[in-house]
Tab-separated table of C-alpha atoms in Angstrom:
chain	number	residue	atom	x	y	z
H	1471	UNK	CA	-34.057	-85.197	-99.498
H	1472	UNK	CA	-36.512	-83.860	-97.061
H	1473	UNK	CA	-35.245	-86.262	-94.404
H	1474	UNK	CA	-31.649	-85.050	-94.832
H	1475	UNK	CA	-32.680	-81.403	-94.439
H	1476	UNK	CA	-34.546	-82.166	-91.267
H	1477	UNK	CA	-31.584	-83.979	-89.787
H	1478	UNK	CA	-29.317	-81.077	-90.686
H	1479	UNK	CA	-31.572	-78.576	-88.945
H	1480	UNK	CA	-31.745	-80.727	-85.843
H	1481	UNK	CA	-27.983	-81.038	-85.728
H	1482	UNK	CA	-27.577	-77.289	-86.131
H	1483	UNK	CA	-30.073	-76.673	-83.379
H	1484	UNK	CA	-28.255	-79.060	-81.071
H	1485	UNK	CA	-24.935	-77.376	-81.844
H	1486	UNK	CA	-26.415	-73.965	-81.187
H	1487	UNK	CA	-27.871	-75.141	-77.895
H	1488	UNK	CA	-24.508	-76.532	-76.854
H	1489	UNK	CA	-22.806	-73.234	-77.672
H	1490	UNK	CA	-25.419	-71.211	-75.726
H	1491	UNK	CA	-25.097	-73.537	-72.737
H	1492	UNK	CA	-21.328	-73.166	-72.750
H	1493	UNK	CA	-21.553	-69.363	-72.866
H	1494	UNK	CA	-24.095	-69.294	-70.044
H	1495	UNK	CA	-21.842	-71.436	-67.860
H	1496	UNK	CA	-18.832	-69.165	-68.448
H	1497	UNK	CA	-20.881	-66.038	-67.606
H	1498	UNK	CA	-22.111	-67.563	-64.371
H	1499	UNK	CA	-18.585	-68.477	-63.350
H	1500	UNK	CA	-17.319	-64.988	-64.093
H	1501	UNK	CA	-20.170	-63.427	-62.158
H	1502	UNK	CA	-19.534	-65.675	-59.185
H	1503	UNK	CA	-15.839	-64.858	-59.284
H	1504	UNK	CA	-16.555	-61.139	-59.455
H	1505	UNK	CA	-18.963	-61.372	-56.530
H	1506	UNK	CA	-16.460	-63.302	-54.462
H	1507	UNK	CA	-13.798	-60.705	-55.203
H	1508	UNK	CA	-16.177	-57.893	-54.192
H	1509	UNK	CA	-17.059	-59.676	-50.967
H	1510	UNK	CA	-13.388	-60.208	-50.174
H	1511	UNK	CA	-12.623	-56.559	-50.860
H	1512	UNK	CA	-15.530	-55.510	-48.629
H	1513	UNK	CA	-14.326	-57.813	-45.881
H	1514	UNK	CA	-10.805	-56.452	-46.126
H	1515	UNK	CA	-12.120	-52.882	-46.061
H	1516	UNK	CA	-14.288	-53.647	-43.049
H	1517	UNK	CA	-11.337	-55.244	-41.293
H	1518	UNK	CA	-9.169	-52.233	-42.066
H	1519	UNK	CA	-11.883	-49.866	-40.811
H	1520	UNK	CA	-12.289	-51.922	-37.637
H	1521	UNK	CA	-8.534	-51.889	-37.092
H	1522	UNK	CA	-8.414	-48.134	-37.613
H	1523	UNK	CA	-11.363	-47.652	-35.273
H	1524	UNK	CA	-9.720	-49.854	-32.669
H	1525	UNK	CA	-6.501	-47.907	-33.007
H	1526	UNK	CA	-8.422	-44.596	-32.701
H	1527	UNK	CA	-10.221	-45.885	-29.610
H	1528	UNK	CA	-6.913	-46.945	-28.106
H	1529	UNK	CA	-5.395	-43.527	-28.828
H	1530	UNK	CA	-8.412	-41.753	-27.355
H	1531	UNK	CA	-8.309	-43.982	-24.317
H	1532	UNK	CA	-4.616	-43.316	-23.862
H	1533	UNK	CA	-5.204	-39.586	-24.311
H	1534	UNK	CA	-8.066	-39.672	-21.828
H	1535	UNK	CA	-5.866	-41.490	-19.336
H	1536	UNK	CA	-3.107	-38.934	-19.809
H	1537	UNK	CA	-5.585	-36.072	-19.333
H	1538	UNK	CA	-6.976	-37.785	-16.247
H	1539	UNK	CA	-3.454	-38.178	-14.872
H	1540	UNK	CA	-2.735	-34.503	-15.561
H	1541	UNK	CA	-5.980	-33.466	-13.877
H	1542	UNK	CA	-5.213	-35.694	-10.927
H	1543	UNK	CA	-1.675	-34.300	-10.693
H	1544	UNK	CA	-2.957	-30.730	-10.917
H	1545	UNK	CA	-5.608	-31.479	-8.302
H	1546	UNK	CA	-2.911	-32.895	-6.061
H	1547	UNK	CA	-0.758	-29.797	-6.556
H	1548	UNK	CA	-3.749	-27.527	-5.904
H	1549	UNK	CA	-4.525	-29.418	-2.700
H	1550	UNK	CA	-0.883	-29.086	-1.633
H	1551	UNK	CA	-0.887	-25.349	-2.369
H	1552	UNK	CA	-4.184	-24.932	-0.558
H	1553	UNK	CA	-2.831	-26.811	2.449
H	1554	UNK	CA	0.286	-24.603	2.427
H	1555	UNK	CA	-1.927	-21.505	2.532
H	1556	UNK	CA	-2.042	-18.370	0.423
H	1557	UNK	CA	-0.630	-16.029	3.110
H	1558	UNK	CA	3.064	-15.803	4.010
H	1559	UNK	CA	3.921	-14.119	7.326
H	1560	UNK	CA	7.000	-12.060	8.242
H	1561	UNK	CA	8.821	-10.941	11.370
H	1562	UNK	CA	8.652	-7.356	12.546
H	1563	UNK	CA	10.288	-4.846	10.177
H	1564	UNK	CA	11.657	-7.724	8.081
H	1565	UNK	CA	11.342	-9.001	4.532
H	1566	UNK	CA	13.335	-12.204	5.092
H	1567	UNK	CA	11.683	-15.524	4.265
H	1568	UNK	CA	11.535	-18.060	7.054
H	1569	UNK	CA	11.895	-21.809	6.415
H	1570	UNK	CA	8.147	-22.307	6.858
H	1571	UNK	CA	7.403	-19.582	4.330
H	1572	UNK	CA	9.851	-21.084	1.826
H	1573	UNK	CA	8.174	-24.479	2.166
H	1574	UNK	CA	4.763	-22.909	1.563
H	1575	UNK	CA	6.039	-21.015	-1.485
H	1576	UNK	CA	7.498	-24.243	-2.896
H	1577	UNK	CA	3.991	-25.728	-3.031
H	1578	UNK	CA	2.771	-22.766	-5.090
H	1579	UNK	CA	5.841	-22.941	-7.337
H	1580	UNK	CA	5.030	-26.580	-8.160
H	1581	UNK	CA	1.462	-25.608	-9.031
H	1582	UNK	CA	2.597	-22.749	-11.259
H	1583	UNK	CA	5.092	-24.952	-13.079
H	1584	UNK	CA	2.227	-27.325	-13.943
H	1585	UNK	CA	-0.085	-24.513	-15.025
H	1586	UNK	CA	0.156	-21.462	-17.257
H	1587	UNK	CA	-1.709	-18.973	-15.070
H	1588	UNK	CA	-0.321	-15.773	-13.543
H	1589	UNK	CA	-0.273	-14.637	-9.908
H	1590	UNK	CA	-0.236	-11.383	-7.992
H	1591	UNK	CA	1.744	-10.942	-4.758
H	1592	UNK	CA	0.262	-8.360	-2.361
H	1593	UNK	CA	2.565	-7.021	0.361
H	1594	UNK	CA	1.181	-5.772	3.708
H	1595	UNK	CA	2.520	-4.400	7.003
H	1596	UNK	CA	1.205	-3.615	10.458
H	1597	UNK	CA	0.245	-0.111	11.560
H	1598	UNK	CA	3.591	0.916	13.061
H	1599	UNK	CA	5.736	3.323	11.070
H	1600	UNK	CA	4.909	5.990	8.527
H	1601	UNK	CA	2.714	5.321	5.528
H	1602	UNK	CA	5.618	5.773	3.106
H	1603	UNK	CA	7.899	3.440	5.057
H	1604	UNK	CA	5.216	0.758	5.260
H	1605	UNK	CA	4.519	0.956	1.525
H	1606	UNK	CA	8.218	0.380	0.852
H	1607	UNK	CA	8.338	-2.471	3.395
H	1608	UNK	CA	5.300	-4.154	1.825
H	1609	UNK	CA	6.979	-3.890	-1.581
H	1610	UNK	CA	10.191	-5.465	-0.255
H	1611	UNK	CA	8.219	-8.372	1.164
H	1612	UNK	CA	6.336	-8.971	-2.100
H	1613	UNK	CA	9.592	-8.744	-4.071
H	1614	UNK	CA	11.260	-11.227	-1.715
H	1615	UNK	CA	8.571	-13.820	-2.465
H	1616	UNK	CA	8.771	-13.037	-6.200
H	1617	UNK	CA	12.559	-13.409	-6.287
H	1618	UNK	CA	12.335	-16.779	-4.560
H	1619	UNK	CA	9.706	-17.998	-7.041
H	1620	UNK	CA	11.770	-16.798	-10.015
H	1621	UNK	CA	14.858	-18.532	-8.625
H	1622	UNK	CA	12.761	-21.710	-8.369
H	1623	UNK	CA	11.931	-21.614	-12.094
H	1624	UNK	CA	8.763	-19.514	-12.435
H	1625	UNK	CA	9.062	-16.932	-15.262
H	1626	UNK	CA	9.171	-13.386	-13.901
H	1627	UNK	CA	6.551	-12.130	-16.370
H	1628	UNK	CA	3.950	-14.383	-14.732
H	1629	UNK	CA	4.320	-12.640	-11.360
H	1630	UNK	CA	2.891	-9.220	-10.487
H	1631	UNK	CA	3.726	-7.456	-7.211
H	1632	UNK	CA	1.899	-4.682	-5.380
H	1633	UNK	CA	2.214	-3.124	-1.916
H	1634	UNK	CA	-0.687	-1.941	0.229
H	1635	UNK	CA	1.449	-1.053	3.249
H	1636	UNK	CA	-0.727	-0.688	6.331
H	1637	UNK	CA	-3.910	0.140	4.378
H	1638	UNK	CA	-5.540	-3.343	4.316
H	1639	UNK	CA	-5.203	-4.973	7.749
H	1640	UNK	CA	-6.925	-8.263	8.488
H	1641	UNK	CA	-6.686	-7.814	12.253
H	1642	UNK	CA	-7.512	-4.585	14.081
H	1643	UNK	CA	-5.720	-3.729	17.277
H	1644	UNK	CA	-2.481	-2.356	18.683
H	1645	UNK	CA	-0.979	-5.532	20.103
H	1646	UNK	CA	1.388	-8.141	18.755
H	1647	UNK	CA	-1.471	-10.614	18.333
H	1648	UNK	CA	-2.945	-8.305	15.688
H	1649	UNK	CA	0.303	-6.969	14.225
H	1650	UNK	CA	1.710	-10.429	13.406
H	1651	UNK	CA	-1.379	-11.222	11.305
H	1652	UNK	CA	-0.919	-8.048	9.251
H	1653	UNK	CA	2.781	-8.569	8.447
H	1654	UNK	CA	2.114	-10.709	5.390
H	1655	UNK	CA	2.203	-11.316	1.637
H	1656	UNK	CA	-0.880	-12.781	-0.027
H	1657	UNK	CA	-0.659	-14.759	-3.278
H	1658	UNK	CA	-3.656	-14.529	-5.588
H	1659	UNK	CA	-4.146	-16.454	-8.820
H	1660	UNK	CA	-5.809	-15.257	-12.014
H	1661	UNK	CA	-9.230	-16.601	-11.086
H	1662	UNK	CA	-9.100	-14.811	-7.711
H	1663	UNK	CA	-8.007	-11.557	-9.356
H	1664	UNK	CA	-10.737	-11.890	-11.985
H	1665	UNK	CA	-13.326	-12.448	-9.275
H	1666	UNK	CA	-12.242	-9.283	-7.458
H	1667	UNK	CA	-12.307	-7.231	-10.663
H	1668	UNK	CA	-15.690	-8.543	-11.818
H	1669	UNK	CA	-17.570	-8.036	-8.538
H	1670	UNK	CA	-18.582	-4.441	-9.350
H	1671	UNK	CA	-19.138	-5.378	-12.989
H	1672	UNK	CA	-21.645	-8.057	-12.014
H	1673	UNK	CA	-23.773	-5.533	-10.166
H	1674	UNK	CA	-23.595	-2.968	-12.964
H	1675	UNK	CA	-24.220	-5.623	-15.609
H	1676	UNK	CA	-27.336	-6.830	-13.856
H	1677	UNK	CA	-28.963	-3.406	-13.829
H	1678	UNK	CA	-27.931	-2.744	-17.447
H	1679	UNK	CA	-29.487	-6.026	-18.467
H	1680	UNK	CA	-32.645	-5.300	-16.482
H	1681	UNK	CA	-33.005	-1.906	-18.165
H	1682	UNK	CA	-32.503	-3.407	-21.619
H	1683	UNK	CA	-35.056	-6.130	-20.882
H	1684	UNK	CA	-37.775	-3.534	-20.273
H	1685	UNK	CA	-37.087	-1.844	-23.608
H	1686	UNK	CA	-37.248	-4.932	-25.813
H	1687	UNK	CA	-38.257	-8.586	-25.618
H	1688	UNK	CA	-35.943	-11.161	-27.149
H	1689	UNK	CA	-36.262	-14.912	-27.581
H	1690	UNK	CA	-33.290	-16.417	-25.855
H	1691	UNK	CA	-32.154	-19.991	-26.115
H	1692	UNK	CA	-31.243	-21.529	-22.747
H	1693	UNK	CA	-27.580	-22.026	-22.093
H	1694	UNK	CA	-26.657	-25.684	-22.364
H	1695	UNK	CA	-23.827	-25.571	-19.851
H	1696	UNK	CA	-22.313	-22.752	-17.827
H	1697	UNK	CA	-18.616	-22.760	-17.076
H	1698	UNK	CA	-17.766	-22.848	-13.403
H	1699	UNK	CA	-14.530	-20.840	-13.627
H	1700	UNK	CA	-13.634	-18.309	-16.280
H	1701	UNK	CA	-10.015	-18.430	-17.490
H	1702	UNK	CA	-7.829	-15.367	-17.242
H	1703	UNK	CA	-7.547	-13.747	-20.683
H	1704	UNK	CA	-5.297	-10.790	-21.412
H	1705	UNK	CA	-7.358	-7.925	-22.790
H	1706	UNK	CA	-6.852	-7.076	-26.464
H	1707	UNK	CA	-6.829	-3.299	-26.640
H	1708	UNK	CA	-6.671	-3.317	-30.421
H	1709	UNK	CA	-10.160	-4.773	-30.851
H	1710	UNK	CA	-12.776	-2.553	-32.427
H	1711	UNK	CA	-15.776	-2.496	-30.146
H	1712	UNK	CA	-17.888	-0.171	-32.299
H	1713	UNK	CA	-19.664	-3.012	-34.049
H	1714	UNK	CA	-19.836	-5.446	-31.156
H	1715	UNK	CA	-23.202	-6.545	-29.849
H	1716	UNK	CA	-24.051	-7.482	-26.241
H	1717	UNK	CA	-24.440	-11.180	-25.566
H	1718	UNK	CA	-27.949	-12.318	-24.680
H	1719	UNK	CA	-28.593	-13.469	-21.126
H	1720	UNK	CA	-30.809	-16.385	-20.237
H	1721	UNK	CA	-33.175	-16.637	-17.302
H	1722	UNK	CA	-30.637	-18.772	-15.435
H	1723	UNK	CA	-28.012	-16.025	-15.908
H	1724	UNK	CA	-30.359	-13.402	-14.490
H	1725	UNK	CA	-31.056	-15.538	-11.436
H	1726	UNK	CA	-27.335	-16.063	-10.895
H	1727	UNK	CA	-26.700	-12.322	-11.141
H	1728	UNK	CA	-29.514	-11.558	-8.713
H	1729	UNK	CA	-28.145	-14.053	-6.210
H	1730	UNK	CA	-24.647	-12.604	-6.614
H	1731	UNK	CA	-25.921	-9.064	-6.066
H	1732	UNK	CA	-27.620	-10.198	-2.873
H	1733	UNK	CA	-24.428	-11.865	-1.667
H	1734	UNK	CA	-22.418	-8.716	-2.377
H	1735	UNK	CA	-24.915	-6.585	-0.467
H	1736	UNK	CA	-24.671	-8.908	2.535
H	1737	UNK	CA	-20.869	-8.786	2.359
H	1738	UNK	CA	-20.913	-4.979	2.228
H	1739	UNK	CA	-23.200	-4.826	5.272
H	1740	UNK	CA	-20.906	-7.193	7.161
H	1741	UNK	CA	-17.806	-5.155	6.301
H	1742	UNK	CA	-19.527	-1.896	7.256
H	1743	UNK	CA	-20.404	-3.370	10.621
H	1744	UNK	CA	-16.830	-4.498	11.141
H	1745	UNK	CA	-15.456	-1.060	10.243
H	1746	UNK	CA	-17.889	0.671	12.604
H	1747	UNK	CA	-16.988	-1.733	15.407
H	1748	UNK	CA	-13.248	-1.188	14.991
H	1749	UNK	CA	-13.702	2.571	14.693
H	1750	UNK	CA	-15.605	2.527	17.966
H	1751	UNK	CA	-12.829	0.550	19.666
H	1752	UNK	CA	-10.176	2.935	18.352
H	1753	UNK	CA	-12.127	5.994	19.477
H	1754	UNK	CA	-12.612	4.493	22.927
H	1755	UNK	CA	-8.884	3.833	23.279
H	1756	UNK	CA	-8.065	7.390	22.211
H	1757	UNK	CA	-10.603	8.741	24.690
H	1758	UNK	CA	-9.144	6.692	27.523
H	1759	UNK	CA	-5.606	7.853	26.739
H	1760	UNK	CA	-6.577	11.493	26.501
H	1761	UNK	CA	-8.787	11.407	29.597
H	1762	UNK	CA	-5.921	9.925	31.598
H	1763	UNK	CA	-3.669	12.858	30.772
H	1764	UNK	CA	-6.487	15.360	31.261
H	1765	UNK	CA	-7.111	13.959	34.740
H	1766	UNK	CA	-3.396	14.031	35.528
H	1767	UNK	CA	-3.121	17.644	34.440
H	1768	UNK	CA	-6.206	18.556	36.480
H	1769	UNK	CA	-4.779	17.011	39.637
H	1770	UNK	CA	-1.430	18.696	39.165
H	1771	UNK	CA	-3.132	22.032	38.549
H	1772	UNK	CA	-5.156	21.585	41.743
H	1773	UNK	CA	-1.923	21.564	43.755
H	1774	UNK	CA	-1.390	25.184	42.795
H	1775	UNK	CA	1.149	27.111	40.719
H	1776	UNK	CA	4.766	26.167	41.314
H	1777	UNK	CA	7.972	27.877	40.542
H	1778	UNK	CA	9.063	26.428	37.195
H	1779	UNK	CA	12.236	28.445	36.972
H	1780	UNK	CA	14.981	26.479	35.325
H	1781	UNK	CA	18.187	26.865	37.348
H	1782	UNK	CA	21.516	25.787	35.936
H	1783	UNK	CA	23.497	23.199	37.869
H	1784	UNK	CA	26.549	23.984	40.039
H	1785	UNK	CA	25.266	27.498	40.828
H	1786	UNK	CA	25.617	28.892	37.277
H	1787	UNK	CA	23.349	31.462	35.781
H	1788	UNK	CA	19.875	30.505	34.588
H	1789	UNK	CA	20.004	28.209	31.528
H	1790	UNK	CA	18.640	29.364	28.220
H	1791	UNK	CA	14.948	28.597	27.815
H	1792	UNK	CA	14.974	28.354	24.052
H	1793	UNK	CA	17.122	26.372	21.656
H	1794	UNK	CA	18.143	27.652	18.209
H	1795	UNK	CA	16.466	25.922	15.287
H	1796	UNK	CA	17.207	25.949	11.545
H	1797	UNK	CA	20.105	28.358	11.990
H	1798	UNK	CA	18.050	31.047	13.769
H	1799	UNK	CA	19.677	32.843	16.737
H	1800	UNK	CA	18.633	31.712	20.169
H	1801	UNK	CA	15.983	33.784	21.924
H	1802	UNK	CA	16.929	35.611	25.087
H	1803	UNK	CA	16.247	33.732	28.286
H	1804	UNK	CA	13.550	35.032	30.616
H	1805	UNK	CA	14.110	35.865	34.228
H	1806	UNK	CA	14.850	33.037	36.648
H	1807	UNK	CA	11.537	33.475	38.487
H	1808	UNK	CA	8.462	33.324	36.285
H	1809	UNK	CA	5.324	35.114	37.321
H	1810	UNK	CA	1.878	34.724	35.847
H	1811	UNK	CA	1.331	37.491	33.316
H	1812	UNK	CA	-1.978	39.349	33.165
H	1813	UNK	CA	-4.512	37.291	31.242
H	1814	UNK	CA	-2.178	34.269	30.951
H	1815	UNK	CA	-4.058	31.986	33.362
H	1816	UNK	CA	-7.406	32.774	31.750
H	1817	UNK	CA	-6.037	32.124	28.230
H	1818	UNK	CA	-4.531	28.802	29.283
H	1819	UNK	CA	-7.682	27.654	31.069
H	1820	UNK	CA	-9.750	28.606	28.026
H	1821	UNK	CA	-7.555	26.494	25.731
H	1822	UNK	CA	-7.464	23.658	28.249
H	1823	UNK	CA	-11.257	23.744	28.519
H	1824	UNK	CA	-11.478	23.006	24.783
H	1825	UNK	CA	-9.460	19.836	25.383
H	1826	UNK	CA	-11.866	18.688	28.064
H	1827	UNK	CA	-14.759	19.420	25.702
H	1828	UNK	CA	-13.022	17.321	23.007
H	1829	UNK	CA	-12.853	20.245	20.582
H	1830	UNK	CA	-9.361	19.229	19.546
H	1831	UNK	CA	-8.945	21.346	16.409
H	1832	UNK	CA	-10.083	24.459	18.260
H	1833	UNK	CA	-7.775	23.544	21.169
H	1834	UNK	CA	-4.770	23.406	18.787
H	1835	UNK	CA	-5.540	26.925	17.571
H	1836	UNK	CA	-6.086	28.164	21.126
H	1837	UNK	CA	-2.785	26.768	22.468
H	1838	UNK	CA	-0.854	28.147	19.485
H	1839	UNK	CA	-2.418	31.564	20.132
H	1840	UNK	CA	-1.526	31.216	23.820
H	1841	UNK	CA	2.149	30.511	23.032
H	1842	UNK	CA	2.250	33.408	20.606
H	1843	UNK	CA	1.072	35.736	23.372
H	1844	UNK	CA	2.966	34.149	26.301
H	1845	UNK	CA	6.021	32.316	24.848
H	1846	UNK	CA	7.815	32.212	28.231
H	1847	UNK	CA	4.789	32.178	30.505
H	1848	UNK	CA	4.296	29.990	33.541
H	1849	UNK	CA	1.983	27.663	31.606
H	1850	UNK	CA	4.087	27.517	28.408
H	1851	UNK	CA	5.496	24.005	29.194
H	1852	UNK	CA	1.971	22.659	29.638
H	1853	UNK	CA	0.876	24.318	26.399
H	1854	UNK	CA	3.715	22.675	24.460
H	1855	UNK	CA	2.887	19.314	25.986
H	1856	UNK	CA	-0.805	19.552	25.159
H	1857	UNK	CA	-0.053	20.648	21.617
H	1858	UNK	CA	2.066	17.500	21.215
H	1859	UNK	CA	-0.804	15.382	22.514
H	1860	UNK	CA	-3.375	17.097	20.314
H	1861	UNK	CA	-1.363	16.695	17.118
H	1862	UNK	CA	-1.553	12.936	17.696
H	1863	UNK	CA	-5.361	12.802	17.964
H	1864	UNK	CA	-6.555	15.308	15.372
H	1865	UNK	CA	-7.378	14.255	11.834
H	1866	UNK	CA	-5.085	13.912	10.032
H	1867	UNK	CA	-2.438	13.007	12.589
H	1868	UNK	CA	0.625	15.286	12.476
H	1869	UNK	CA	3.538	13.376	14.091
H	1870	UNK	CA	6.157	15.954	13.087
H	1871	UNK	CA	4.350	18.866	14.792
H	1872	UNK	CA	3.867	16.658	17.851
H	1873	UNK	CA	7.593	15.862	17.901
H	1874	UNK	CA	8.544	19.546	17.652
H	1875	UNK	CA	6.392	20.521	20.648
H	1876	UNK	CA	7.597	17.653	22.839
H	1877	UNK	CA	11.202	18.457	21.873
H	1878	UNK	CA	10.701	22.163	22.660
H	1879	UNK	CA	9.474	21.217	26.110
H	1880	UNK	CA	12.627	19.145	26.725
H	1881	UNK	CA	14.995	21.759	25.315
H	1882	UNK	CA	13.496	24.818	27.014
H	1883	UNK	CA	12.145	23.313	30.250
H	1884	UNK	CA	14.400	20.354	31.192
H	1885	UNK	CA	13.262	20.447	34.857
H	1886	UNK	CA	9.529	20.618	34.191
H	1887	UNK	CA	7.304	17.956	35.743
H	1888	UNK	CA	6.082	16.893	32.286
H	1889	UNK	CA	9.554	15.967	31.000
H	1890	UNK	CA	9.115	12.201	31.680
H	1891	UNK	CA	5.828	12.138	29.786
H	1892	UNK	CA	7.332	14.161	26.943
H	1893	UNK	CA	10.265	11.741	26.670
H	1894	UNK	CA	7.861	8.787	26.521
H	1895	UNK	CA	5.744	10.539	23.909
H	1896	UNK	CA	8.824	11.277	21.795
H	1897	UNK	CA	9.578	7.553	21.813
H	1898	UNK	CA	6.032	6.850	20.566
H	1899	UNK	CA	6.234	9.569	17.914
H	1900	UNK	CA	9.543	8.327	16.495
H	1901	UNK	CA	8.126	4.799	16.324
H	1902	UNK	CA	5.136	6.187	14.472
H	1903	UNK	CA	7.498	7.906	12.035
H	1904	UNK	CA	9.386	4.647	11.491
H	1905	UNK	CA	12.605	5.691	13.282
H	1906	UNK	CA	12.781	2.745	15.667
H	1907	UNK	CA	16.376	3.262	16.806
H	1908	UNK	CA	15.632	6.811	17.900
H	1909	UNK	CA	12.415	5.593	19.539
H	1910	UNK	CA	14.313	3.048	21.615
H	1911	UNK	CA	16.786	5.742	22.739
H	1912	UNK	CA	14.017	7.905	24.205
H	1913	UNK	CA	12.207	4.961	25.796
H	1914	UNK	CA	15.405	3.671	27.417
H	1915	UNK	CA	16.158	7.179	28.664
H	1916	UNK	CA	12.755	7.346	30.393
H	1917	UNK	CA	13.342	3.966	32.029
H	1918	UNK	CA	16.890	4.871	33.108
H	1919	UNK	CA	16.044	8.336	34.496
H	1920	UNK	CA	12.640	7.669	36.079
H	1921	UNK	CA	12.381	3.920	36.578
H	1922	UNK	CA	13.635	4.006	40.182
H	1923	UNK	CA	11.105	6.714	40.965
H	1924	UNK	CA	8.372	4.381	39.664
H	1925	UNK	CA	7.090	7.131	37.439
H	1926	UNK	CA	4.095	5.986	35.309
H	1927	UNK	CA	5.908	7.120	32.149
H	1928	UNK	CA	8.765	4.679	32.867
H	1929	UNK	CA	6.364	1.732	33.068
H	1930	UNK	CA	4.583	2.843	29.886
H	1931	UNK	CA	7.957	3.152	28.133
H	1932	UNK	CA	8.943	-0.359	29.254
H	1933	UNK	CA	5.672	-1.857	27.975
H	1934	UNK	CA	5.951	-0.092	24.616
H	1935	UNK	CA	9.627	-1.036	24.278
H	1936	UNK	CA	8.691	-4.695	24.819
H	1937	UNK	CA	6.137	-4.432	22.015
H	1938	UNK	CA	8.850	-3.191	19.634
H	1939	UNK	CA	11.119	-6.211	20.238
């Protein structure tokens, strides 16, 4: 009995062991299968991530290549525009675009079509003509360039035009070599405009920053990288600046501002020197012109008084010495023979002495007083002539008053010895006023009437007429 029980227990134990072994084997297989599945899933995920990363790298590389191509294309267009130049020149009294100017503008059009920036066109003229006429001419030139750019595809709202007339010359002088450099339109991009606008602000900002630095000490982090060119940004006038705070400046910013201030000071000194030099040249030219006529008048006066009676041709009565103006009746003509009135010679010499002493404003008053006292005196033609000269050298220049006095001399004293000079001066005055056709009429009249006599005024008229063509 005992032996049977023992055998039964052993058999049960063996059966139990077999069952446990079978369960352990199944669990191990399941665990191995689960691990293999996890490893496969991880491998697939890694492969997918690698594929996505490779695709991202390819896209970034392609994008970088496209950006590089765009930068290279823009650099090429900028080089082409720079080679074409930023100044477009014009013929005298013209706003027409030459073929060379059109080709240069085309280079800037290509650059603008590849960029989103704006430009400003600045129109300029030379010194000839009135200020108002030159402002209008500069505007026509700027508009001509703008219209061509718009016709080439540039939106009109990206182009600003302005006229400076004769106010901003780049070459100083009264010859064609200087005038042709001033007949121009300059194109300036946003960055150039921003630089011009911010020049004064840099100086003011430096001193404001320096003052604030003495009042408080702040810990400032250095700037990692400073942009080389600031983009043009349209100002937002709706922003509330009441709560805005000033941006901190680093030590590198302060050094840059100090260097910029020094550069601006040097530029100002250079420009001041240039202005003083040109002013000296202009004054010397005016002195030479005036001294030439003073010397001529002195030599003629040394010959002695002459009979300046104006006799009508073909034996008629004496011609009228005054011409009606603005509807007023003509003044009565004086006697055929003019005699020096008491005090007339002394009054004229006193006024003429002011010219020689270069007291031009006082000389204008003195000659006007002389003509008021002696309107038909022996020296009245000379007084009108010198008034015309003086109105061209005083500040400000008065071309209209000069024209009136020269014209009075021609109308009232057509046989006076100063008629050739007055005709020449009228040609200069009309050119100064912008009436070039009228100017050419007077200059041609001087050449036709006095060229054979080799009068100095005829040669001067010929030289000035050549400069107008």
